[in-house]
Every structure is written in C-alpha cells, then in structure tokens.
mmCIF file of C-alpha atoms and ligand atoms in Angstrom:
data_model
loop_
_atom_site.group_PDB
_atom_site.id
_atom_site.type_symbol
_atom_site.label_atom_id
_atom_site.label_comp_id
_atom_site.label_asym_id
_atom_site.label_seq_id
_atom_site.Cartn_x
_atom_site.Cartn_y
_atom_site.Cartn_z
ATOM 1 C CA MET A 1 45.932 -107.115 -148.764
ATOM 2 C CA GLU A 2 42.969 -109.158 -150.009
ATOM 3 C CA LEU A 3 43.946 -112.783 -150.727
ATOM 4 C CA SER A 4 41.999 -115.043 -153.053
ATOM 5 C CA PRO A 5 39.710 -117.495 -151.178
ATOM 6 C CA GLY A 6 41.858 -120.438 -152.346
ATOM 7 C CA ILE A 7 45.075 -118.963 -150.935
ATOM 8 C CA SER A 8 43.366 -117.901 -147.692
ATOM 9 C CA TYR A 9 41.994 -121.428 -147.299
ATOM 10 C CA PHE A 10 45.414 -122.982 -147.945
ATOM 11 C CA LEU A 11 47.184 -120.644 -145.471
ATOM 12 C CA GLY A 12 44.503 -121.323 -142.854
ATOM 13 C CA GLN A 13 44.943 -125.090 -143.273
ATOM 14 C CA LEU A 14 48.736 -124.781 -143.119
ATOM 15 C CA SER A 15 48.774 -122.614 -139.989
ATOM 16 C CA ARG A 16 46.282 -124.933 -138.253
ATOM 17 C CA ALA A 17 48.425 -127.962 -139.142
ATOM 18 C CA LEU A 18 51.654 -126.393 -137.894
ATOM 19 C CA LEU A 19 50.461 -124.288 -134.961
ATOM 20 C CA ALA A 20 47.541 -126.181 -133.362
ATOM 21 C CA PRO A 21 49.268 -128.055 -130.500
ATOM 22 C CA GLY A 22 47.223 -131.239 -131.025
ATOM 23 C CA SER A 23 47.645 -131.405 -134.804
ATOM 24 C CA HIS A 24 49.299 -134.450 -136.416
ATOM 25 C CA VAL A 25 52.199 -132.314 -137.597
ATOM 26 C CA SER A 26 52.428 -129.448 -135.113
ATOM 27 C CA LEU A 27 55.750 -127.659 -134.901
ATOM 28 C CA ALA A 28 55.708 -128.397 -131.154
ATOM 29 C CA SER A 29 55.443 -132.168 -131.753
ATOM 30 C CA LEU A 30 58.123 -132.049 -134.474
ATOM 31 C CA PHE A 31 60.416 -130.180 -132.074
ATOM 32 C CA CYS A 32 59.702 -132.807 -129.413
ATOM 33 C CA ALA A 33 60.569 -135.610 -131.879
ATOM 34 C CA LEU A 34 63.783 -133.790 -132.823
ATOM 35 C CA SER A 35 64.751 -133.442 -129.148
ATOM 36 C CA ILE A 36 64.090 -137.144 -128.480
ATOM 37 C CA GLY A 37 66.088 -138.088 -131.602
ATOM 38 C CA LEU A 38 69.034 -135.920 -130.517
ATOM 39 C CA PHE A 39 68.881 -137.301 -126.983
ATOM 40 C CA VAL A 40 68.889 -140.939 -128.196
ATOM 41 C CA LEU A 41 71.822 -140.348 -130.558
ATOM 42 C CA ALA A 42 73.765 -138.425 -127.882
ATOM 43 C CA ALA A 43 73.187 -141.209 -125.333
ATOM 44 C CA ARG A 44 74.463 -143.812 -127.824
ATOM 45 C CA ARG A 45 77.615 -141.784 -128.511
ATOM 46 C CA TYR A 46 78.142 -141.284 -124.779
ATOM 47 C CA ARG A 47 77.899 -145.039 -124.174
ATOM 48 C CA LYS A 48 80.547 -145.637 -126.853
ATOM 49 C CA GLY A 49 82.781 -143.010 -125.217
ATOM 50 C CA ARG A 50 82.549 -140.659 -128.228
ATOM 51 C CA ARG A 51 82.417 -136.869 -128.008
ATOM 52 C CA ILE A 52 78.947 -135.319 -128.163
ATOM 53 C CA ARG A 53 78.753 -132.424 -130.621
ATOM 54 C CA VAL A 54 75.572 -130.961 -132.047
ATOM 55 C CA ARG A 55 76.646 -130.724 -135.697
ATOM 56 C CA PRO A 56 77.477 -134.444 -136.198
ATOM 57 C CA LEU A 57 74.256 -135.311 -134.363
ATOM 58 C CA LEU A 58 72.207 -133.112 -136.705
ATOM 59 C CA ARG A 59 74.051 -134.563 -139.726
ATOM 60 C CA ALA A 60 73.176 -138.057 -138.472
ATOM 61 C CA LEU A 61 69.523 -137.068 -138.117
ATOM 62 C CA PHE A 62 69.306 -135.184 -141.441
ATOM 63 C CA PRO A 63 71.675 -136.896 -143.892
ATOM 64 C CA LYS A 64 72.076 -134.964 -147.163
ATOM 65 C CA SER A 65 71.391 -138.168 -149.109
ATOM 66 C CA ILE A 66 67.874 -138.218 -147.641
ATOM 67 C CA LEU A 67 67.145 -134.491 -147.852
ATOM 68 C CA ARG A 68 68.169 -134.353 -151.521
ATOM 69 C CA SER A 69 66.497 -137.593 -152.606
ATOM 70 C CA GLU A 70 63.682 -137.571 -155.158
ATOM 71 C CA SER A 71 61.556 -139.554 -152.721
ATOM 72 C CA ASN A 72 61.814 -136.768 -150.139
ATOM 73 C CA TRP A 73 60.650 -134.145 -152.657
ATOM 74 C CA VAL A 74 57.556 -136.214 -153.428
ATOM 75 C CA ASP A 75 56.871 -136.322 -149.666
ATOM 76 C CA VAL A 76 57.112 -132.516 -149.529
ATOM 77 C CA PHE A 77 54.643 -132.247 -152.429
ATOM 78 C CA TYR A 78 52.226 -134.647 -150.727
ATOM 79 C CA PHE A 79 52.495 -132.719 -147.467
ATOM 80 C CA TYR A 80 51.245 -129.510 -149.107
ATOM 81 C CA PHE A 81 48.763 -131.358 -151.311
ATOM 82 C CA ASN A 82 47.172 -133.222 -148.412
ATOM 83 C CA ILE A 83 47.154 -130.152 -146.149
ATOM 84 C CA PHE A 84 45.098 -128.482 -148.879
ATOM 85 C CA ILE A 85 42.598 -131.257 -149.511
ATOM 86 C CA PHE A 86 42.414 -132.595 -145.935
ATOM 87 C CA GLY A 87 39.612 -130.218 -144.958
ATOM 88 C CA ILE A 88 37.532 -131.290 -147.928
ATOM 89 C CA VAL A 89 37.996 -135.038 -147.352
ATOM 90 C CA PHE A 90 37.585 -134.639 -143.577
ATOM 91 C CA GLY A 91 34.290 -132.880 -144.297
ATOM 92 C CA TRP A 92 32.994 -136.000 -146.019
ATOM 93 C CA ALA A 93 33.954 -138.200 -143.071
ATOM 94 C CA LEU A 94 32.858 -135.984 -140.199
ATOM 95 C CA LEU A 95 29.181 -136.202 -141.112
ATOM 96 C CA SER A 96 29.126 -139.973 -140.845
ATOM 97 C CA TYR A 97 30.826 -139.817 -137.402
ATOM 98 C CA GLU A 98 28.202 -137.480 -135.945
ATOM 99 C CA VAL A 99 25.256 -139.247 -137.578
ATOM 100 C CA LEU A 100 26.488 -142.711 -136.625
ATOM 101 C CA SER A 101 27.251 -141.721 -133.051
ATOM 102 C CA HIS A 102 23.731 -140.338 -132.488
ATOM 103 C CA ALA A 103 22.170 -143.291 -134.328
ATOM 104 C CA VAL A 104 23.971 -145.840 -132.113
ATOM 105 C CA THR A 105 23.020 -144.027 -128.896
ATOM 106 C CA GLY A 106 19.419 -143.706 -130.149
ATOM 107 C CA GLY A 107 19.321 -147.360 -131.244
ATOM 108 C CA LEU A 108 20.607 -148.619 -127.884
ATOM 109 C CA THR A 109 18.110 -146.410 -126.053
ATOM 110 C CA ALA A 110 15.264 -147.805 -128.201
ATOM 111 C CA LEU A 111 16.427 -151.389 -127.573
ATOM 112 C CA PHE A 112 17.298 -151.287 -123.874
ATOM 113 C CA GLY A 113 15.552 -148.169 -122.631
ATOM 114 C CA ALA A 114 17.006 -144.888 -121.405
ATOM 115 C CA ARG A 115 19.736 -145.181 -118.791
ATOM 116 C CA PRO A 116 19.788 -143.063 -115.645
ATOM 117 C CA PRO A 117 22.459 -140.342 -115.637
ATOM 118 C CA SER A 118 25.911 -141.780 -114.926
ATOM 119 C CA ALA A 119 26.921 -141.665 -111.243
ATOM 120 C CA LEU A 120 30.622 -141.726 -112.157
ATOM 121 C CA PRO A 121 32.738 -138.642 -111.473
ATOM 122 C CA VAL A 122 33.251 -136.565 -114.620
ATOM 123 C CA LEU A 123 37.000 -137.289 -114.547
ATOM 124 C CA VAL A 124 36.346 -141.052 -114.645
ATOM 125 C CA SER A 125 33.629 -141.029 -117.315
ATOM 126 C CA ARG A 126 35.645 -138.692 -119.560
ATOM 127 C CA SER A 127 38.751 -140.873 -119.071
ATOM 128 C CA ILE A 128 36.760 -143.982 -120.046
ATOM 129 C CA ILE A 129 35.430 -142.414 -123.264
ATOM 130 C CA THR A 130 38.941 -141.083 -124.054
ATOM 131 C CA VAL A 131 40.410 -144.604 -123.833
ATOM 132 C CA MET A 132 37.456 -146.106 -125.766
ATOM 133 C CA LEU A 133 37.855 -143.627 -128.616
ATOM 134 C CA PHE A 134 41.624 -144.104 -128.745
ATOM 135 C CA LEU A 135 41.253 -147.907 -128.946
ATOM 136 C CA ALA A 136 38.548 -147.498 -131.611
ATOM 137 C CA TYR A 137 40.868 -145.200 -133.597
ATOM 138 C CA GLU A 138 43.686 -147.736 -133.375
ATOM 139 C CA LEU A 139 41.433 -150.643 -134.407
ATOM 140 C CA GLY A 140 40.010 -148.654 -137.335
ATOM 141 C CA TYR A 141 43.548 -147.707 -138.372
ATOM 142 C CA TRP A 142 44.680 -151.340 -138.207
ATOM 143 C CA LEU A 143 41.674 -152.638 -140.207
ATOM 144 C CA ASN A 144 41.992 -149.993 -142.921
ATOM 145 C CA HIS A 145 45.716 -150.685 -143.183
ATOM 146 C CA TYR A 146 45.135 -154.464 -143.300
ATOM 147 C CA LEU A 147 42.554 -154.113 -146.099
ATOM 148 C CA SER A 148 44.862 -151.708 -147.961
ATOM 149 C CA HIS A 149 47.535 -154.410 -148.046
ATOM 150 C CA ARG A 150 45.272 -157.381 -148.704
ATOM 151 C CA VAL A 151 42.766 -156.073 -151.279
ATOM 152 C CA PRO A 152 44.543 -155.551 -154.640
ATOM 153 C CA PHE A 153 42.282 -152.600 -155.615
ATOM 154 C CA LEU A 154 43.052 -150.788 -152.333
ATOM 155 C CA TRP A 155 46.744 -151.705 -152.456
ATOM 156 C CA GLU A 156 47.104 -149.724 -155.708
ATOM 157 C CA PHE A 157 46.278 -146.569 -153.723
ATOM 158 C CA HIS A 158 48.159 -147.442 -150.529
ATOM 159 C CA LYS A 159 51.262 -148.468 -152.523
ATOM 160 C CA VAL A 160 51.987 -144.739 -152.967
ATOM 161 C CA HIS A 161 53.007 -144.593 -149.290
ATOM 162 C CA HIS A 162 55.310 -147.576 -149.748
ATOM 163 C CA THR A 163 57.133 -146.243 -152.809
ATOM 164 C CA ALA A 164 59.075 -143.916 -150.471
ATOM 165 C CA THR A 165 62.693 -145.034 -150.568
ATOM 166 C CA VAL A 166 63.699 -142.781 -147.655
ATOM 167 C CA LEU A 167 61.624 -142.037 -144.569
ATOM 168 C CA THR A 168 61.093 -138.589 -143.037
ATOM 169 C CA PRO A 169 58.198 -137.334 -140.864
ATOM 170 C CA LEU A 170 56.659 -135.913 -144.060
ATOM 171 C CA THR A 171 56.372 -139.468 -145.479
ATOM 172 C CA ASN A 172 53.353 -139.709 -143.178
ATOM 173 C CA PHE A 173 51.577 -137.423 -145.668
ATOM 174 C CA ARG A 174 52.576 -139.477 -148.714
ATOM 175 C CA VAL A 175 49.120 -141.008 -149.066
ATOM 176 C CA HIS A 176 46.777 -141.047 -152.041
ATOM 177 C CA PRO A 177 43.496 -139.059 -151.631
ATOM 178 C CA VAL A 178 41.471 -142.240 -152.284
ATOM 179 C CA TYR A 179 43.333 -144.006 -149.467
ATOM 180 C CA MET A 180 42.772 -141.029 -147.174
ATOM 181 C CA CYS A 181 39.043 -140.883 -147.971
ATOM 182 C CA ILE A 182 38.554 -144.595 -147.189
ATOM 183 C CA PHE A 183 40.748 -144.288 -144.080
ATOM 184 C CA LEU A 184 38.769 -141.338 -142.676
ATOM 185 C CA ASN A 185 35.445 -143.049 -143.291
ATOM 186 C CA ILE A 186 36.572 -146.284 -141.588
ATOM 187 C CA LEU A 187 37.840 -144.173 -138.689
ATOM 188 C CA ALA A 188 34.521 -142.326 -138.545
ATOM 189 C CA LEU A 189 32.743 -145.702 -138.477
ATOM 190 C CA PHE A 190 34.799 -147.093 -135.582
ATOM 191 C CA THR A 191 34.984 -143.926 -133.508
ATOM 192 C CA GLY A 192 31.311 -143.187 -134.231
ATOM 193 C CA LEU A 193 30.319 -146.643 -132.937
ATOM 194 C CA ALA A 194 32.514 -146.255 -129.839
ATOM 195 C CA ASN A 195 31.216 -142.754 -129.145
ATOM 196 C CA GLY A 196 27.619 -143.955 -129.611
ATOM 197 C CA VAL A 197 28.075 -146.808 -127.106
ATOM 198 C CA GLY A 198 29.950 -144.482 -124.733
ATOM 199 C CA GLY A 199 27.199 -141.872 -125.090
ATOM 200 C CA TYR A 200 24.563 -144.463 -124.152
ATOM 201 C CA LEU A 201 26.499 -145.782 -121.131
ATOM 202 C CA LEU A 202 27.968 -142.531 -119.850
ATOM 203 C CA GLY A 203 25.672 -139.831 -121.219
ATOM 204 C CA GLU A 204 25.824 -138.082 -124.583
ATOM 205 C CA THR A 205 27.417 -134.997 -123.062
ATOM 206 C CA THR A 206 30.498 -136.973 -121.958
ATOM 207 C CA HIS A 207 33.334 -135.888 -124.235
ATOM 208 C CA GLN A 208 36.846 -137.239 -124.600
ATOM 209 C CA TYR A 209 39.875 -135.332 -123.349
ATOM 210 C CA GLY A 210 41.517 -133.769 -126.358
ATOM 211 C CA LEU A 211 43.927 -131.204 -127.668
ATOM 212 C CA SER A 212 42.958 -129.288 -130.802
ATOM 213 C CA GLU A 213 40.023 -131.732 -131.135
ATOM 214 C CA ASN A 214 42.375 -134.738 -131.293
ATOM 215 C CA ASN A 215 42.245 -137.514 -128.699
ATOM 216 C CA ILE A 216 44.745 -136.659 -125.954
ATOM 217 C CA ILE A 217 46.269 -140.182 -125.874
ATOM 218 C CA LEU A 218 46.842 -140.041 -129.633
ATOM 219 C CA VAL A 219 48.435 -136.598 -129.249
ATOM 220 C CA PHE A 220 50.704 -137.989 -126.513
ATOM 221 C CA PHE A 221 51.999 -140.677 -128.905
ATOM 222 C CA ILE A 222 52.398 -138.119 -131.722
ATOM 223 C CA TYR A 223 54.724 -136.169 -129.424
ATOM 224 C CA LEU A 224 56.485 -139.304 -128.190
ATOM 225 C CA TYR A 225 57.336 -141.357 -131.273
ATOM 226 C CA VAL A 226 54.886 -141.227 -134.201
ATOM 227 C CA HIS A 227 57.123 -138.783 -136.138
ATOM 228 C CA LEU A 228 60.160 -140.978 -135.450
ATOM 229 C CA GLN A 229 58.429 -143.950 -137.129
ATOM 230 C CA HIS A 230 59.233 -142.272 -140.458
ATOM 231 C CA THR A 231 62.943 -141.711 -139.919
ATOM 232 C CA GLN A 232 66.047 -143.870 -140.227
ATOM 233 C CA LEU A 233 66.587 -143.639 -136.451
ATOM 234 C CA TRP A 234 66.408 -147.141 -134.975
ATOM 235 C CA ILE A 235 64.462 -147.021 -131.707
ATOM 236 C CA SER A 236 63.167 -150.497 -131.015
ATOM 237 C CA PHE A 237 60.752 -151.777 -128.395
ATOM 238 C CA THR A 238 61.281 -155.477 -127.767
ATOM 239 C CA GLY A 239 59.860 -157.987 -125.261
ATOM 240 C CA TRP A 240 56.494 -157.186 -123.688
ATOM 241 C CA LEU A 241 56.744 -153.502 -124.649
ATOM 242 C CA GLY A 242 57.167 -154.551 -128.292
ATOM 243 C CA HIS A 243 53.842 -156.416 -128.027
ATOM 244 C CA LEU A 244 52.077 -153.287 -126.780
ATOM 245 C CA LEU A 245 53.583 -150.296 -128.595
ATOM 246 C CA MET A 246 54.494 -149.636 -132.238
ATOM 247 C CA SER A 247 58.062 -148.337 -131.877
ATOM 248 C CA PRO A 248 59.763 -146.434 -134.720
ATOM 249 C CA ALA A 249 61.622 -149.645 -135.650
ATOM 250 C CA HIS A 250 58.289 -151.540 -135.884
ATOM 251 C CA HIS A 251 57.087 -149.144 -138.595
ATOM 252 C CA GLN A 252 60.438 -149.099 -140.401
ATOM 253 C CA ILE A 253 60.059 -152.902 -140.640
ATOM 254 C CA HIS A 254 56.636 -152.252 -142.213
ATOM 255 C CA HIS A 255 58.335 -150.281 -145.016
ATOM 256 C CA SER A 256 61.010 -152.925 -145.616
ATOM 257 C CA ARG A 257 61.510 -154.639 -148.988
ATOM 258 C CA ASP A 258 62.341 -157.928 -147.273
ATOM 259 C CA PRO A 259 59.477 -160.400 -147.998
ATOM 260 C CA ALA A 260 59.724 -161.587 -144.374
ATOM 261 C CA HIS A 261 58.449 -158.144 -143.345
ATOM 262 C CA PHE A 262 55.548 -157.821 -145.827
ATOM 263 C CA ASN A 263 52.141 -156.958 -144.338
ATOM 264 C CA LYS A 264 53.503 -156.766 -140.790
ATOM 265 C CA ASN A 265 53.081 -154.068 -138.129
ATOM 266 C CA LEU A 266 49.915 -152.424 -139.472
ATOM 267 C CA GLY A 267 49.038 -150.464 -136.323
ATOM 268 C CA SER A 268 49.581 -146.774 -135.630
ATOM 269 C CA CYS A 269 50.629 -146.173 -131.998
ATOM 270 C CA LEU A 270 49.774 -149.580 -130.534
ATOM 271 C CA ALA A 271 51.058 -153.041 -131.443
ATOM 272 C CA VAL A 272 48.260 -154.847 -129.579
ATOM 273 C CA TRP A 273 45.938 -155.259 -132.586
ATOM 274 C CA ASP A 274 48.818 -156.658 -134.668
ATOM 275 C CA TRP A 275 49.632 -159.005 -131.793
ATOM 276 C CA MET A 276 46.003 -160.080 -131.524
ATOM 277 C CA PHE A 277 45.503 -160.638 -135.290
ATOM 278 C CA GLY A 278 48.878 -162.251 -136.044
ATOM 279 C CA THR A 279 50.528 -159.445 -138.025
ATOM 280 C CA LEU A 280 53.093 -158.399 -135.417
ATOM 281 C CA TYR A 281 56.823 -158.508 -136.177
ATOM 282 C CA ILE A 282 58.957 -157.430 -133.250
ATOM 283 C CA PRO A 283 62.143 -155.754 -134.456
ATOM 284 C CA ALA A 284 65.560 -156.666 -133.105
ATOM 285 C CA ALA A 285 67.075 -154.481 -130.400
ATOM 286 C CA GLU A 286 70.075 -153.760 -132.611
ATOM 287 C CA ARG A 287 69.592 -152.018 -135.941
ATOM 288 C CA GLU A 288 68.396 -154.311 -138.764
ATOM 289 C CA ARG A 289 69.680 -153.483 -142.253
ATOM 290 C CA LEU A 290 66.594 -152.451 -144.243
ATOM 291 C CA ASP A 291 65.853 -151.187 -147.753
ATOM 292 C CA PHE A 292 62.636 -149.224 -148.175
ATOM 293 C CA GLY A 293 60.218 -149.043 -151.108
ATOM 294 C CA VAL A 294 58.393 -151.336 -153.542
ATOM 295 C CA GLU A 295 59.196 -152.481 -157.039
ATOM 296 C CA PRO A 296 62.465 -150.627 -157.457
ATOM 297 C CA ASP A 297 62.192 -150.671 -161.220
ATOM 298 C CA ARG A 298 58.588 -149.442 -161.415
ATOM 299 C CA GLN A 299 58.079 -146.660 -163.933
ATOM 300 C CA GLY A 300 56.873 -143.351 -162.519
ATOM 301 C CA ALA A 301 57.891 -143.802 -158.883
ATOM 302 C CA HIS A 302 58.513 -140.331 -157.381
ATOM 303 C CA THR A 303 56.563 -138.491 -160.089
ATOM 304 C CA ILE A 304 53.224 -136.779 -159.580
ATOM 305 C CA TRP A 305 51.745 -138.651 -162.537
ATOM 306 C CA GLY A 306 52.991 -142.016 -161.330
ATOM 307 C CA GLU A 307 51.893 -141.507 -157.734
ATOM 308 C CA LEU A 308 48.658 -139.537 -158.092
ATOM 309 C CA ILE A 309 47.053 -140.397 -161.459
ATOM 310 C CA ALA A 310 48.423 -143.824 -162.416
ATOM 311 C CA PRO A 311 46.881 -145.645 -159.384
ATOM 312 C CA PHE A 312 43.410 -144.881 -160.846
ATOM 313 C CA GLY A 313 44.407 -146.570 -164.088
ATOM 314 C CA ARG A 314 45.880 -149.633 -162.406
ATOM 315 C CA ALA A 315 42.938 -149.974 -159.995
ATOM 316 C CA GLY A 316 40.488 -149.530 -162.903
ATOM 317 C CA LEU A 317 42.285 -152.253 -164.850
ATOM 318 C CA LEU A 318 41.950 -154.585 -161.871
ATOM 319 C CA VAL A 319 38.180 -153.985 -161.743
ATOM 320 C CA LYS A 320 37.872 -154.484 -165.523
ATOM 321 C CA ARG A 321 39.759 -157.769 -165.405
ATOM 322 C CA ARG A 322 37.710 -158.883 -162.434
ATOM 323 C CA PHE A 323 34.508 -158.362 -164.480
ATOM 324 C CA GLU A 324 36.122 -160.307 -167.317
ATOM 325 C CA GLY A 325 36.604 -163.205 -164.917
ATOM 326 C CA ARG A 326 40.398 -162.998 -164.773
ATOM 327 C CA THR A 327 42.282 -163.085 -161.503
ATOM 328 C CA PRO A 328 43.546 -159.737 -160.241
ATOM 329 C CA GLN A 329 47.080 -161.123 -159.962
ATOM 330 C CA SER A 330 47.262 -161.477 -163.752
ATOM 331 C CA VAL A 331 47.330 -157.705 -164.186
ATOM 332 C CA SER A 332 48.248 -156.261 -160.836
ATOM 333 C CA LEU A 333 51.660 -154.710 -160.465
ATOM 334 C CA ALA A 334 51.563 -155.839 -156.857
ATOM 335 C CA ALA A 335 49.735 -158.825 -155.463
ATOM 336 C CA PRO A 336 48.041 -158.519 -152.084
ATOM 337 C CA ASP A 337 50.865 -160.385 -150.385
ATOM 338 C CA ARG A 338 53.353 -158.354 -152.483
ATOM 339 C CA LYS A 339 55.342 -161.461 -153.375
ATOM 340 C CA GLU A 340 54.871 -161.199 -157.170
ATOM 341 C CA ALA A 341 56.273 -157.690 -157.119
ATOM 342 C CA TYR A 342 59.790 -159.000 -156.589
HETATM 343 ZN ZN1 ZN B 1 51.302 -150.058 -145.334
HETATM 344 ZN ZN1 ZN B 2 54.661 -145.445 -143.129
#
C-alpha cells in the first residue's frame, strides 16, 4: 500500500526513535530503565522484609494517578509532535556542526601549521575524541539550560517542560520547538568546536565511538539513568558521586516547586558543570517530598494552545515591553529566578 510522504516520514522517524539502539528513547533503553527501576524497588522491599511480587512493583512504578493525569497526556502529545519535527529541526543544526568543525580545524591549521599524523593508537585517539565530545555535549546542555532559566524570553519557551505536574520518561519530550531549535544549535556550536580542535590534534578522520550516531558515553547514561530522571522513583547519588553524576533525584529536584530548588541541577548526565558553576543541589539520600510544576493556577497548562502557541505571545510581549523601556518582570508570568511566579 502506498502511504502519503507525510505518513511515511512520520513512521520512519518513529521506528528510528524506538528501534535504533542508540536513540534517546529506544525501546531497549526504556526496557533497561524499567529493569533497573524494578530491581531498585524489589531491593528496597527485600530490605524491609516485605514480599516481592511483580504486580505491586509495577503498580508502584506506573501509578494510575500518573498515567491518567492531564500532564501525562500532554507529554504523549509532545512525544509524537517532537518525533515528527525533530528531523526538520535537527537538519537546521547539523549544518552548523559540520561547517564549524571544518572551520575550526582549518583555522587552527592556518594559525599553527599542519600537524603530523597522530602517533597515538586508533583506540586511544578515538577514546579521547569520544570523551571530548561528551564533555562538550554536557557543557552545551548546561549552558543552554542555564540561559533558558535566566533569560526571561527563553524561559517562556522552556517553562513548557516545567509545567509537567507528573514525571514520566516521555516528559523528556515535553519541550517547545523554539527551545529545541536553540538547544540543538548550542549543542552544534559546542560539539563542533570540540570536534574541530580534536580533528586538528588527532586528525580529521578520527571519529568518536557511537551507537546509532550518538556518543557512546551518552548512550551508556541513557541506558543507566536518564529515563529514570523523569519518574517519581527516588534514586539519589550523594557525597562525591552526587558531585559527579546527575542522579534521577537530582533532576526531580530541578522540577520542584520549592524556591530552594529553583535553577538548580541544570546538567544532563553529569553534575560536574553544576558543581563548577555553583548550581548544584545534592539531594538527600532519603526521599524528599516534592511537588512538580510551575504556577499551579496558570491558565492553559496542559493544553496544546497554552503550551505550544501562548509562549510566542508571552515572549513577544516581553520583547515589546523591553523596547518600550519597561522591565521584563513587569509583564513576565515568570521571572528569571522564578520567585515572582509564586
Ligand atoms: Zn529546566
Ligand atoms: Zn526535566
């Protein structure tokens, strides 16, 4: 049967997202997250001397109150919406990555002269560029996230992610297209610079280790705990580990309505950039009572209009007032430090 190009494109995007083993939302990584979640819950029950049965464990992981919530249905919509437009937005960003990478390598060659071919074993040089690109990804992620919280115009688009009142792995996709476009371009900038420097030092043919074209270290963390960051399952890294890695509890703190948690834990897999730039909040080992979301009384939360269209209006109003010489806080529904929103 002949499918329309739009439907074929959508199905292709969906199957790539679910079936490519290195994708951000592969079925394999979701299954891995589910297994880790079940194991953690079972171990906790065992320690308390309670019986371990699969059905109560699954009920604990998938409470009906979360599955049936309006917030969850918006996440499902955003998942399909972003799967569909991801290819288009990614297309805009990919060009700058390639161009920038070659430009940096070319610029360094012009400045310092061509380097002799690297004498390092391929395993070592590829490992170095893999780590460099992962750190560049994490730094770009942190910076984009920091700006999205601190710049009122950008916050209007990032706020969509924070209006989720329950967290599921699909909440990861609850991001406005404008946010995603800026995010991908900042990522392209940072990874392009890193790849350009790496190409100059190690040779332009040195490529990172990857799975489905994603950095292998990033994929490792996606399988390990990135999905669990958007769940209600409290897995907390404290002490030195809490300074290095962004545990699920770290990110749940990031979604908290408690002003003490605002603008904290902005990293993706690593906590080191938050630690370095003073935005780290290490969660307690025992579960902290948290409420998620922003502005509980805001009109339009969990509607397509309120989450997709209205941010343009609010951001436009901010720009207009800025040109009129009025402070953004006088019109913004959320100040950069989010304090006025409460
Ligand atoms: Zn955020
Ligand atoms: Zn989140």
